[in-house]
XYZ file of C-alpha atoms in Angstrom:
691
model
C -13.383 1.295 17.304
C -12.116 3.978 14.940
C -14.519 6.467 16.504
C -13.130 5.686 19.965
C -9.596 6.089 18.681
C -10.452 9.378 17.110
C -12.101 10.725 20.290
C -8.885 9.973 22.119
C -6.846 11.712 19.428
C -8.988 14.842 19.486
C -8.331 15.219 23.187
C -4.642 14.335 23.034
C -3.550 16.684 20.280
C -5.127 19.746 21.842
C -1.805 20.149 23.686
C 1.324 20.107 21.517
C 4.169 17.759 22.443
C 7.223 19.923 22.964
C 10.480 18.014 23.122
C 13.819 19.729 22.791
C 16.667 18.663 20.512
C 19.494 20.233 18.583
C 19.645 23.101 16.082
C 16.336 24.485 14.826
C 14.366 22.178 17.108
C 16.171 23.440 20.170
C 13.367 25.086 22.113
C 13.248 24.922 25.897
C 9.629 24.664 27.055
C 10.525 25.292 30.685
C 7.105 26.697 31.655
C 3.621 25.250 31.587
C 1.560 26.951 28.903
C -2.131 27.328 28.243
C -3.711 28.148 24.887
C -4.226 31.707 26.092
C -0.611 32.271 27.135
C 1.308 30.150 24.639
C 0.789 31.595 21.165
C 2.566 34.900 21.747
C 6.211 34.890 20.603
C 8.414 33.535 17.809
C 9.796 31.022 20.310
C 6.288 29.722 20.875
C 5.764 29.354 17.116
C 9.087 27.510 16.816
C 8.065 25.134 19.588
C 4.698 24.597 17.912
C 6.144 23.702 14.505
C 8.623 21.430 16.269
C 5.658 19.509 17.696
C 4.327 19.067 14.159
C 7.638 17.547 13.037
C 7.912 15.468 16.192
C 4.813 13.499 15.174
C 6.967 11.939 12.446
C 8.856 9.815 14.978
C 6.901 6.559 14.323
C 7.956 6.669 10.656
C 11.560 6.024 11.701
C 10.665 2.368 12.073
C 7.070 1.363 12.654
C 5.233 2.642 9.611
C 7.965 2.038 7.068
C 9.340 -1.288 8.183
C 6.099 -2.925 9.251
C 4.149 -2.003 6.153
C 6.951 -3.216 3.897
C 6.470 -6.646 5.469
C 2.936 -6.640 4.077
C 4.055 -6.303 0.480
C 5.267 -8.967 -1.923
C 8.840 -7.993 -0.998
C 9.135 -9.399 2.502
C 7.449 -11.296 5.284
C 7.280 -10.755 9.029
C 9.437 -12.747 11.401
C 6.724 -12.870 14.013
C 3.347 -11.423 14.933
C 4.758 -8.038 15.879
C 2.099 -5.345 15.533
C -0.332 -7.745 13.892
C 1.527 -8.200 10.623
C 0.729 -11.893 10.388
C -2.952 -11.290 11.094
C -3.070 -8.732 8.291
C -1.283 -11.117 5.934
C -3.947 -13.763 6.680
C -6.796 -11.301 6.236
C -7.805 -11.708 9.879
C -7.109 -8.136 10.966
C -9.527 -5.884 12.813
C -9.598 -2.154 13.383
C -7.955 -2.946 16.725
C -4.945 -4.657 15.113
C -1.890 -2.796 16.425
C -0.378 -1.660 13.139
C -3.694 -0.413 11.754
C -4.703 1.414 14.890
C -1.273 2.964 15.399
C -1.073 4.325 11.850
C -4.549 5.837 12.136
C -3.768 7.321 15.549
C -0.307 8.653 14.716
C -1.466 10.309 11.517
C -4.324 12.085 13.237
C -2.001 13.155 16.046
C 0.174 14.808 13.393
C -2.875 16.287 11.661
C -4.191 17.617 14.956
C -0.887 19.317 15.710
C -0.626 20.924 12.279
C -4.222 22.122 12.488
C -3.564 23.551 15.961
C -0.498 25.371 14.666
C -2.218 26.824 11.604
C -5.227 27.956 13.676
C -3.139 29.761 16.302
C 0.095 31.025 14.739
C -1.673 33.972 13.093
C -1.703 35.877 16.395
C 2.005 35.423 17.098
C 4.106 38.601 17.043
C 6.841 37.761 14.520
C 8.019 38.470 10.992
C 5.171 37.733 8.596
C 7.345 36.063 5.958
C 8.821 33.752 8.597
C 5.319 33.013 9.844
C 4.135 32.203 6.300
C 7.068 29.829 5.866
C 6.154 27.984 9.080
C 2.542 27.686 7.925
C 3.912 26.195 4.688
C 5.843 23.630 6.737
C 2.697 22.732 8.678
C 0.685 22.297 5.479
C 3.422 20.086 4.026
C 3.340 17.897 7.133
C -0.464 17.769 7.156
C -0.370 16.635 3.536
C 2.180 13.933 4.419
C 0.024 12.573 7.236
C -3.106 12.570 5.080
C -1.332 10.827 2.202
C -0.168 8.129 4.631
C -3.819 7.606 5.585
C -5.459 7.813 2.168
C -2.860 5.498 0.622
C -3.809 2.766 3.118
C -7.471 3.397 3.912
C -8.953 5.274 0.943
C -11.358 7.996 2.049
C -10.890 9.195 5.650
C -12.389 12.016 7.759
C -10.956 15.262 6.372
C -10.265 17.764 9.161
C -8.506 21.067 8.584
C -9.694 22.878 11.716
C -8.142 22.834 15.176
C -9.049 19.717 17.226
C -12.503 19.719 18.803
C -13.530 16.426 20.386
C -17.218 17.300 20.554
C -17.499 18.244 16.880
C -14.981 15.913 15.260
C -15.239 12.584 17.069
C -18.113 11.186 14.976
C -17.219 12.556 11.554
C -17.915 10.311 8.509
C -15.293 9.525 5.923
C -14.789 11.953 3.100
C -14.246 10.512 -0.357
C -10.716 9.673 -1.393
C -10.943 12.310 -4.124
C -11.800 15.022 -1.589
C -8.857 14.125 0.630
C -6.440 13.942 -2.297
C -7.563 17.354 -3.547
C -6.870 18.837 -0.107
C -3.427 17.210 -0.057
C -2.577 18.721 -3.436
C -3.907 22.135 -2.326
C -1.790 22.065 0.846
C 1.329 21.108 -1.083
C 0.834 23.792 -3.722
C 0.412 26.439 -1.027
C 3.448 25.081 0.830
C 5.625 25.082 -2.299
C 4.737 28.738 -2.904
C 6.291 29.916 0.398
C 8.953 27.321 1.280
C 12.621 27.997 0.405
C 14.679 25.870 -1.977
C 17.347 25.257 0.672
C 18.214 26.099 4.280
C 21.332 27.114 6.158
C 23.194 24.314 7.940
C 21.450 25.101 11.254
C 18.028 24.451 9.714
C 18.698 21.319 7.651
C 15.883 18.811 7.868
C 13.006 21.254 7.469
C 10.537 20.956 4.592
C 11.598 22.691 1.375
C 9.901 23.690 -1.845
C 11.405 20.592 -3.467
C 9.933 18.375 -0.734
C 6.464 19.844 -1.293
C 6.665 19.359 -5.052
C 8.061 15.830 -4.726
C 5.282 14.825 -2.318
C 2.762 16.415 -4.674
C 4.171 14.312 -7.527
C 3.920 11.157 -5.392
C 0.310 11.961 -4.465
C -0.716 12.561 -8.065
C 1.086 9.415 -9.267
C -0.639 7.246 -6.675
C -3.957 8.609 -7.917
C -3.300 8.177 -11.653
C -3.205 11.902 -12.415
C -0.368 11.296 -14.819
C 0.218 14.635 -16.537
C 0.046 16.590 -13.286
C 2.403 14.134 -11.577
C 4.929 14.399 -14.388
C 4.825 18.196 -14.260
C 5.372 18.317 -10.480
C 8.287 15.878 -10.706
C 9.757 17.856 -13.590
C 9.761 21.014 -11.455
C 11.931 19.225 -8.902
C 14.239 17.892 -11.624
C 14.638 21.345 -13.173
C 15.284 23.081 -9.838
C 18.960 22.086 -9.919
C 18.951 21.492 -6.158
C 19.143 17.684 -6.156
C 21.127 14.951 -7.883
C 21.858 11.266 -7.384
C 24.420 10.367 -4.719
C 27.332 8.301 -6.041
C 27.404 5.602 -3.326
C 24.181 3.570 -3.225
C 25.224 1.326 -0.306
C 26.210 4.212 1.983
C 23.606 6.686 0.827
C 21.652 5.945 4.006
C 24.562 6.096 6.480
C 24.990 8.589 9.299
C 28.165 9.925 7.678
C 26.203 10.980 4.594
C 23.322 12.865 6.193
C 21.978 15.674 4.059
C 23.653 14.412 0.902
C 22.673 15.786 -2.497
C 19.949 13.176 -3.104
C 18.004 13.706 0.127
C 14.813 15.749 -0.299
C 13.127 15.136 3.042
C 14.098 13.026 6.042
C 13.394 12.507 9.736
C 16.056 13.833 12.055
C 17.839 11.400 14.371
C 20.180 11.963 17.314
C 21.586 9.713 20.017
C 20.383 9.111 22.627
C 17.233 11.258 22.382
C 16.092 10.427 18.843
C 17.526 7.095 17.736
C 16.707 5.023 14.692
C 16.194 1.349 15.508
C 16.695 -0.182 12.072
C 19.976 -1.855 12.970
C 18.302 -3.831 15.731
C 15.133 -4.678 13.865
C 16.637 -5.457 10.491
C 19.485 -7.692 11.494
C 19.090 -8.855 15.086
C 15.395 -9.568 14.605
C 15.648 -10.392 10.898
C 12.638 -8.313 9.951
C 11.593 -7.675 7.391
C 12.791 -10.906 5.801
C 13.132 -10.470 2.004
C 11.313 -12.942 -0.221
C 12.884 -14.825 -3.114
C 10.373 -13.238 -5.489
C 11.963 -9.863 -4.759
C 15.494 -11.221 -5.189
C 14.561 -12.745 -8.547
C 13.366 -9.306 -9.712
C 16.934 -7.972 -9.884
C 18.350 -8.112 -13.430
C 21.656 -9.566 -14.486
C 24.468 -7.164 -15.322
C 23.648 -7.479 -19.041
C 20.269 -5.872 -18.338
C 18.299 -9.087 -18.871
C 16.105 -11.036 -16.464
C 17.357 -14.241 -14.854
C 15.080 -16.155 -17.224
C 16.626 -14.480 -20.290
C 20.281 -13.869 -19.416
C 23.045 -16.382 -20.302
C 24.972 -14.931 -17.346
C 22.571 -16.347 -14.798
C 23.851 -19.476 -13.059
C 21.244 -21.115 -10.764
C 24.074 -22.723 -8.765
C 25.519 -19.255 -8.091
C 22.355 -17.188 -8.363
C 23.605 -13.906 -6.863
C 26.589 -13.400 -9.131
C 26.500 -11.215 -12.237
C 23.430 -9.417 -10.887
C 22.457 -5.760 -10.595
C 24.867 -4.414 -7.904
C 21.912 -3.069 -5.922
C 21.055 -6.659 -4.984
C 24.063 -7.298 -2.729
C 24.056 -3.664 -1.597
C 20.476 -4.032 -0.328
C 20.032 -7.706 0.592
C 22.098 -10.177 2.619
C 22.484 -13.478 0.743
C 23.729 -16.876 1.872
C 27.352 -17.517 0.926
C 28.372 -13.857 0.813
C 30.269 -11.824 3.402
C 28.544 -9.635 5.944
C 29.673 -8.505 9.385
C 33.083 -10.117 8.857
C 31.724 -13.610 8.173
C 30.207 -15.722 5.422
C 26.429 -15.788 5.820
C 24.831 -19.180 6.467
C 21.241 -20.357 6.372
C 21.066 -20.067 10.158
C 21.812 -16.339 9.942
C 18.770 -15.701 7.730
C 16.531 -18.563 8.733
C 13.180 -16.899 8.018
C 13.401 -16.757 4.215
C 17.079 -17.282 3.392
C 17.685 -13.533 2.970
C 18.266 -10.499 5.171
C 18.105 -6.732 4.701
C 21.356 -4.799 4.335
C 19.946 -1.447 3.273
C 19.707 1.063 6.093
C 22.044 -0.834 8.430
C 25.345 0.567 9.668
C 27.090 -2.804 9.416
C 29.763 -3.516 6.803
C 30.534 -6.701 4.878
C 34.130 -7.143 6.018
C 34.100 -5.657 9.522
C 33.029 -7.485 12.649
C 31.480 -5.002 15.047
C 29.239 -5.324 18.075
C 25.608 -5.424 17.073
C 24.014 -2.083 17.832
C 20.448 -1.455 18.894
C 20.180 2.202 17.984
C 21.666 4.350 15.222
C 21.697 8.066 14.488
C 21.195 8.139 10.722
C 18.264 10.164 9.442
C 15.421 8.137 8.002
C 14.828 9.304 4.442
C 11.209 9.755 3.391
C 11.727 11.376 -0.027
C 14.788 11.217 -2.259
C 15.649 12.285 -5.774
C 15.684 8.742 -7.178
C 11.970 8.465 -6.403
C 11.316 11.751 -8.234
C 13.012 10.371 -11.360
C 10.944 7.188 -11.140
C 7.757 9.157 -10.568
C 8.450 11.331 -13.578
C 9.246 8.325 -15.777
C 6.079 6.436 -14.838
C 3.772 9.455 -15.040
C 5.219 10.711 -18.324
C 5.040 7.240 -19.853
C 1.382 6.908 -18.865
C 0.557 10.422 -20.068
C 2.509 10.546 -23.333
C 4.257 7.240 -23.901
C 7.979 6.418 -23.689
C 9.569 9.591 -25.072
C 13.277 10.329 -24.654
C 12.773 12.042 -21.289
C 11.416 8.777 -19.871
C 14.506 6.885 -21.028
C 16.763 9.626 -19.630
C 15.153 9.484 -16.184
C 15.542 5.700 -15.818
C 19.025 5.668 -17.322
C 20.193 8.203 -14.742
C 19.541 5.602 -12.061
C 21.285 2.877 -14.001
C 24.305 5.088 -14.675
C 24.998 5.729 -10.989
C 28.810 5.114 -10.832
C 28.673 2.213 -8.396
C 25.704 0.608 -10.230
C 26.621 0.992 -13.929
C 23.811 -1.113 -15.371
C 23.022 -1.121 -19.128
C 20.655 1.553 -20.376
C 17.054 0.707 -21.185
C 16.712 -0.817 -24.696
C 15.297 1.554 -27.312
C 11.997 1.116 -29.095
C 9.862 -0.057 -26.170
C 6.099 0.215 -26.251
C 4.186 1.987 -23.508
C 3.308 -1.321 -21.837
C 6.887 -2.588 -22.073
C 8.248 0.627 -20.584
C 5.704 0.397 -17.771
C 7.117 -2.991 -16.813
C 10.686 -1.624 -16.931
C 9.798 1.341 -14.717
C 7.946 -0.713 -12.120
C 10.776 -3.237 -11.917
C 13.245 -0.356 -11.530
C 11.083 1.221 -8.840
C 10.856 -2.016 -6.911
C 14.616 -2.551 -7.038
C 15.669 1.018 -6.317
C 13.236 1.790 -3.479
C 12.755 -1.575 -1.802
C 12.395 -1.457 1.997
C 11.881 2.304 1.943
C 8.136 2.121 2.435
C 7.008 3.560 -0.907
C 8.245 1.277 -3.667
C 4.944 -0.539 -4.190
C 2.041 1.491 -2.926
C -0.466 -0.404 -5.025
C -0.287 -3.241 -2.567
C -1.968 -1.071 -0.016
C -3.892 1.167 -2.329
C -7.414 0.355 -1.316
C -6.646 -3.337 -0.954
C -4.714 -4.035 2.219
C -7.271 -2.502 4.484
C -10.260 -2.514 2.189
C -10.209 -6.202 1.387
C -13.034 -8.281 2.805
C -12.533 -11.806 4.053
C -15.497 -13.786 5.344
C -16.784 -17.295 5.905
C -19.654 -18.684 3.861
C -21.736 -21.808 3.475
C -23.157 -23.136 0.232
C -25.754 -25.917 0.220
C -24.810 -28.857 -1.967
C -28.296 -29.003 -3.336
C -30.107 -26.098 -4.952
C -33.352 -27.353 -3.481
C -32.336 -27.606 0.139
C -30.775 -24.518 1.650
C -31.410 -25.808 5.138
C -29.808 -29.191 4.790
C -27.079 -30.181 7.193
C -24.462 -31.070 4.603
C -22.978 -27.852 3.262
C -19.904 -26.590 1.476
C -17.840 -24.423 3.833
C -15.956 -21.605 2.108
C -13.618 -18.723 2.843
C -13.934 -15.794 0.456
C -11.632 -12.831 -0.062
C -12.668 -9.793 -2.153
C -10.070 -7.268 -3.358
C -10.376 -3.950 -5.180
C -7.261 -3.342 -7.258
C -6.455 -0.280 -9.347
C -3.773 -1.641 -11.676
C -3.646 -5.071 -13.268
C 0.154 -5.021 -13.487
C 1.480 -3.191 -10.407
C 5.050 -4.389 -10.964
C 4.286 -8.098 -10.636
C 1.697 -10.576 -12.014
C -1.566 -9.849 -10.227
C -2.810 -13.372 -10.922
C 0.153 -14.786 -9.004
C -0.713 -12.581 -6.071
C -4.321 -13.792 -6.193
C -3.172 -17.425 -6.159
C -0.818 -16.569 -3.290
C -3.775 -15.147 -1.352
C -5.680 -18.373 -1.934
C -2.702 -20.380 -0.728
C -2.430 -18.240 2.391
C -6.130 -18.668 3.122
C -5.684 -22.427 2.884
C -2.506 -22.571 4.954
C -3.953 -20.207 7.563
C -6.625 -22.792 8.338
C -4.033 -24.979 10.061
C -4.079 -23.897 13.660
C -7.160 -21.734 14.063
C -9.422 -24.344 12.434
C -7.659 -27.712 12.260
C -7.241 -30.118 15.118
C -4.582 -32.812 14.824
C -3.911 -31.849 11.190
C -7.318 -32.968 9.935
C -6.704 -32.198 6.286
C -10.134 -33.448 5.395
C -11.569 -30.286 6.932
C -9.764 -27.886 4.579
C -12.234 -25.312 3.314
C -12.416 -24.172 -0.286
C -11.259 -20.599 -0.796
C -12.208 -17.943 -3.324
C -10.233 -14.822 -4.135
C -12.274 -12.317 -6.145
C -10.413 -9.380 -7.701
C -12.039 -6.316 -9.217
C -9.495 -4.394 -11.312
C -10.468 -0.892 -12.443
C -7.474 -0.111 -14.684
C -6.521 -3.332 -16.484
C -3.862 -3.555 -19.177
C -4.726 -3.597 -22.862
C -6.422 -6.825 -23.850
C -7.895 -7.431 -20.388
C -10.586 -4.742 -20.371
C -14.143 -5.932 -19.741
C -13.203 -9.517 -19.025
C -14.173 -11.976 -16.315
C -11.840 -14.942 -15.863
C -11.837 -17.812 -13.386
C -8.714 -19.808 -12.495
C -9.123 -23.106 -10.673
C -7.563 -26.517 -10.169
C -8.617 -29.124 -12.698
C -7.350 -32.698 -13.098
C -5.543 -33.995 -16.174
C -5.644 -37.770 -16.373
C -2.242 -38.772 -17.810
C -2.340 -42.532 -17.281
C -5.322 -44.647 -16.339
C -8.840 -43.567 -15.465
C -8.713 -42.713 -11.757
C -11.648 -40.638 -10.528
C -11.051 -38.405 -7.529
C -13.912 -36.547 -5.891
C -13.939 -32.934 -7.014
C -14.137 -31.590 -3.461
C -10.713 -33.124 -2.689
C -8.774 -31.069 -5.242
C -10.999 -28.150 -6.251
C -9.882 -26.115 -3.221
C -9.173 -22.686 -4.681
C -10.665 -20.421 -7.293
C -9.477 -17.004 -8.448
C -12.022 -14.778 -10.150
C -10.426 -11.840 -12.000
C -12.890 -9.108 -12.998
C -11.321 -6.462 -15.223
C -13.411 -3.413 -16.005
C -12.987 -1.175 -19.018
C -13.746 2.425 -19.834
C -17.034 3.657 -18.337
C -19.770 4.221 -20.858
C -18.776 1.427 -23.202
C -21.156 -1.391 -23.962
C -18.855 -4.032 -22.590
C -18.304 -2.082 -19.379
C -21.992 -1.934 -18.647
C -22.335 -5.540 -19.697
C -19.692 -6.808 -17.306
C -21.259 -4.868 -14.444
C -24.680 -6.318 -15.113
C -23.183 -9.798 -15.594
C -21.603 -9.501 -12.149
C -24.802 -8.150 -10.627
C -26.765 -11.111 -12.002
C -24.182 -13.717 -11.055
C -23.531 -12.419 -7.531
C -27.067 -11.366 -6.678
C -28.500 -12.764 -3.461
C -32.062 -11.871 -4.470
C -32.333 -13.638 -7.835
C -33.178 -17.315 -7.964
C -30.994 -19.816 -9.708
C -33.500 -20.272 -12.501
C -33.760 -16.485 -12.990
C -29.977 -16.194 -13.196
C -29.848 -19.029 -15.705
C -32.528 -17.416 -17.875
C -30.862 -13.967 -17.924
C -27.443 -15.392 -18.694
C -28.836 -17.466 -21.573
C -31.181 -14.853 -23.073
C -29.327 -11.553 -22.439
C -25.720 -12.650 -22.538
C -25.915 -15.627 -24.863
C -24.196 -17.864 -22.324
C -25.064 -21.445 -23.179
C -25.655 -23.363 -19.968
C -23.430 -26.400 -19.937
C -24.016 -28.862 -17.130
C -20.936 -27.591 -15.304
C -21.794 -23.910 -15.695
C -25.401 -24.447 -14.695
C -24.235 -26.201 -11.549
C -21.902 -23.325 -10.766
C -24.619 -20.705 -11.275
C -26.882 -22.604 -8.904
C -24.025 -22.896 -6.417
C -23.436 -19.140 -6.570
C -27.117 -18.622 -5.919
C -26.999 -20.858 -2.877
C -23.737 -19.305 -1.788
C -25.231 -15.832 -1.751
C -28.024 -17.159 0.454
C -25.624 -18.899 2.794
C -23.057 -16.220 3.478
C -22.679 -15.923 7.218
C -22.043 -12.664 8.996
C -18.504 -13.481 10.077
C -16.743 -10.574 8.375
C -13.330 -9.684 9.712
C -13.814 -5.923 9.575
C -15.896 -4.831 12.548
C -17.906 -1.659 12.184
C -17.420 -1.441 8.403
C -20.758 -0.778 6.723
C -19.527 -1.425 3.203
C -18.633 -5.012 4.058
C -22.134 -6.194 4.932
C -25.377 -4.259 5.053
C -28.337 -6.224 6.381
C -27.097 -9.479 4.913
C -26.381 -8.105 1.443
C -22.872 -8.913 0.207
C -20.240 -6.280 -0.594
C -20.128 -7.300 -4.250
C -23.824 -6.664 -4.835
C -23.827 -3.389 -2.884
C -20.925 -2.017 -4.889
C -22.393 -3.185 -8.175
C -25.717 -1.558 -7.355
C -23.921 1.673 -6.460
C -21.982 1.569 -9.726
C -25.095 0.898 -11.808
C -26.944 3.819 -10.188
C -23.997 6.177 -10.656
C -23.824 5.345 -14.345
C -27.558 5.736 -14.847
C -28.212 2.087 -15.647
C -30.425 1.376 -12.635
C -33.041 3.612 -10.981
C -32.242 4.610 -7.400
C -35.520 3.275 -6.069
C -34.991 -0.147 -7.649
C -31.427 -0.337 -6.341
C -32.629 0.501 -2.841
C -35.238 -2.239 -3.042
C -32.662 -4.787 -4.196
C -30.408 -3.778 -1.292
C -33.330 -4.064 1.129
C -32.929 -0.415 2.143
C -34.935 2.749 2.079
C -34.007 5.258 -0.599
C -32.392 7.489 2.029
C -30.345 4.583 3.421
C -29.103 3.712 -0.053
C -28.178 7.364 -0.732
C -26.095 7.314 2.464
C -24.449 4.085 1.338
C -23.541 5.672 -2.000
C -21.994 8.632 -0.216
C -19.896 6.295 1.957
C -18.793 4.083 -0.933
C -15.616 5.577 -2.432
C -15.208 5.627 -6.181
C -12.162 3.365 -6.033
C -14.190 0.702 -4.226
C -16.483 -0.086 -7.169
C-alpha cells in the first residue's frame, strides 16, 4: 500500500501547486508552465517556494488535532480519519490518518526537492536565491521530522521526484533520516535571516531552523546538541514569552514576540477550522488524566496540595488549566458549561478557539488565526530537558522552567531547589505537557516508534503442552510496543494497563454477539523499553490479575479473571552482563524453535531460575503460544511484524544478538528460518530503535 501511495506522490509533485494569496505569497500563475519554461525568473522562484509552503496546509488541523487525539491527553469523538481504529490497534496502512500523513509529507518533500533541483538556473540575486534554498531545506526537514517521529526510518529522498526510480525505495534507518534533517537545518540556519520585514512575515527564519533542530535532537536523545541549538535561539534576543497565554493564539496577536514559525491563514482562501472542530464537534475531547496533571497554585500536585478540593476540583489550579480546557460549572460562550456541552469526556478544548468565556457569539466554522508550529516556550522546555539530561539540573535549567511559570497571567511558584536529575525530569515533562497540550508536539514519545510500529495480533495457545492440535485452545490478543523512555511524562505501566483494557473493551462489537462475556479473550501487552530510569535497567517484570481471598475459600477458575498481563522489559547499557543476559533470557523465553523442556533446562541451568509449578506451566504455555501464533497481524505489508511465521520478538532479539556479537550470523539465520542473505536484509530493514 505504501508503495502505491508513493508512486502516486512521485507523479503528483512533479508539478508544483501554485495558489495565490497575500503579501510574499502573492504570485499570479496566469500561464501554463512546463519544466523547460518555468524556472527562469525571480517570480518563478517565488511561486516555487510558495508551493513548498503551501504543502503545510494539512497541519492547520488534520495532523495536529488528529494526532493529539491519539495521545494520553484526549480521545476522539468519532471514527474520523481512523482515530478509533488506531487507538484499538486495528489500523492498517490504508487508515486515513496514516495514509494522509505519509502522502502529505512526501508531497511537501517532493516540492522542496523540485525547488532545490531547479532554482539554480533562475536569473536572480544569488543571496536571495540562497535564502530561498534555505527555506526549502527548512521545510524539507520539517516534513521529514513529521514522518520519522511517527514511522521511524522512512525512504530518504533528496533528489527531484522520479516515479520510475523512487517508487520502490526501501526505508532508510531512522539515524540516516535524522542526520539529513540536522544537516538541512544547519545549512538553512546559515543563510536564513533573523527577522523579516512586515511584508514577509511567516517565512522561515534562522531561529525557526535552530528551534526545529533542537526539537529533532531532543526527540532523538542527542541531549548536548539539543541544548546547544536551543541555547542559540535563547541567546539570539529575537524571541520572548508573550504575556497573555489565553490569547496568544488569537488572530489579533499574529506574529507576536513568542511565535517562531507558523502557518499563514486568511479568510476565505486559507481558513483555520479549529473553532468548528474543537467546540462544535468536541474533538479532541480532553481526558481527566490530563486535567489532573495541572498543579495547584501552591505548586503541588492535587494529591499533595491542601488547596485541592475534590468537590471543586478546578479551583486553585494552575491558571493554564481554565485557559486551555473547558470544565463543567465554569463560564464559556456566555453560559455555564453543563455535562451535555462536553458529553464525550466531561471536558472541552478552549485553547486555539476564538470564543470568550463571557460573550455569546455565533459559532464560527472558520477562523483566520495562524496555526503556530514552533514557539519560544517550546524552546525553553527543550533546553531545560536536554540540559538536564546532559548535565543535570543546573541553574540554567531552573531559569528556563521558571520563565514559563513567571508569565504575568500565570504566576505559578518557581521550581523547588535541590531536585535530583530524575526529579527535575518529572517536573519538566509535566510542564511540557501542560504548556504545549493540544499543539501537536507536547508528548512525542507516544508516537515515537510506538504508535505506528506497535504490533497487535491474534494467537492461540494449546491448553496442553502435549497436544498442539487439540480443539480446546486459549485464544489471545497480543500487543508489542517499543518504547524509548520509561517515564515519558506519565507512568508507562499505567499506559500498558490502559492498552490491555482497550484490547479487552474493543472485543465488544467486532467479536462479541449478544454481549457474550464468556468469550472475552486474554490480552498481553509486551513493552520493550530501551532507556529505562535508574533502578529499572535490565529487568523483566510481569503484571497480572491475581485473587486475594479475604473471607472464605471460594475458588474461581483462573481463566475467568486472569484476562490481562503486562510484560515490561527494560534494557540497560549495551555491553553489560545484565544487558546481554536479559536479551538471551527473552530469546529463550519467546523462542518458537525451542521446546518447552529445552527452555526449562536453560532457564534452570544458565539463569538459575528455579522452576516452580506455576512458572513451569507458564514456560510451557509460552512455548505453545509461539507455535500457535496465527498470521492475523494488523499491519499489512510490514516485514518486521512476521517473517515466515517467526514472531517479531524473536526476529528483533536475533538481530540484536548478532549486532552485539553474541550470536553468529549463520546461526541467527537458521533460527529465523532464512538464508544468510535474507537475514542480512532483515537486519538492514530493522531500525535500531526497534530492538
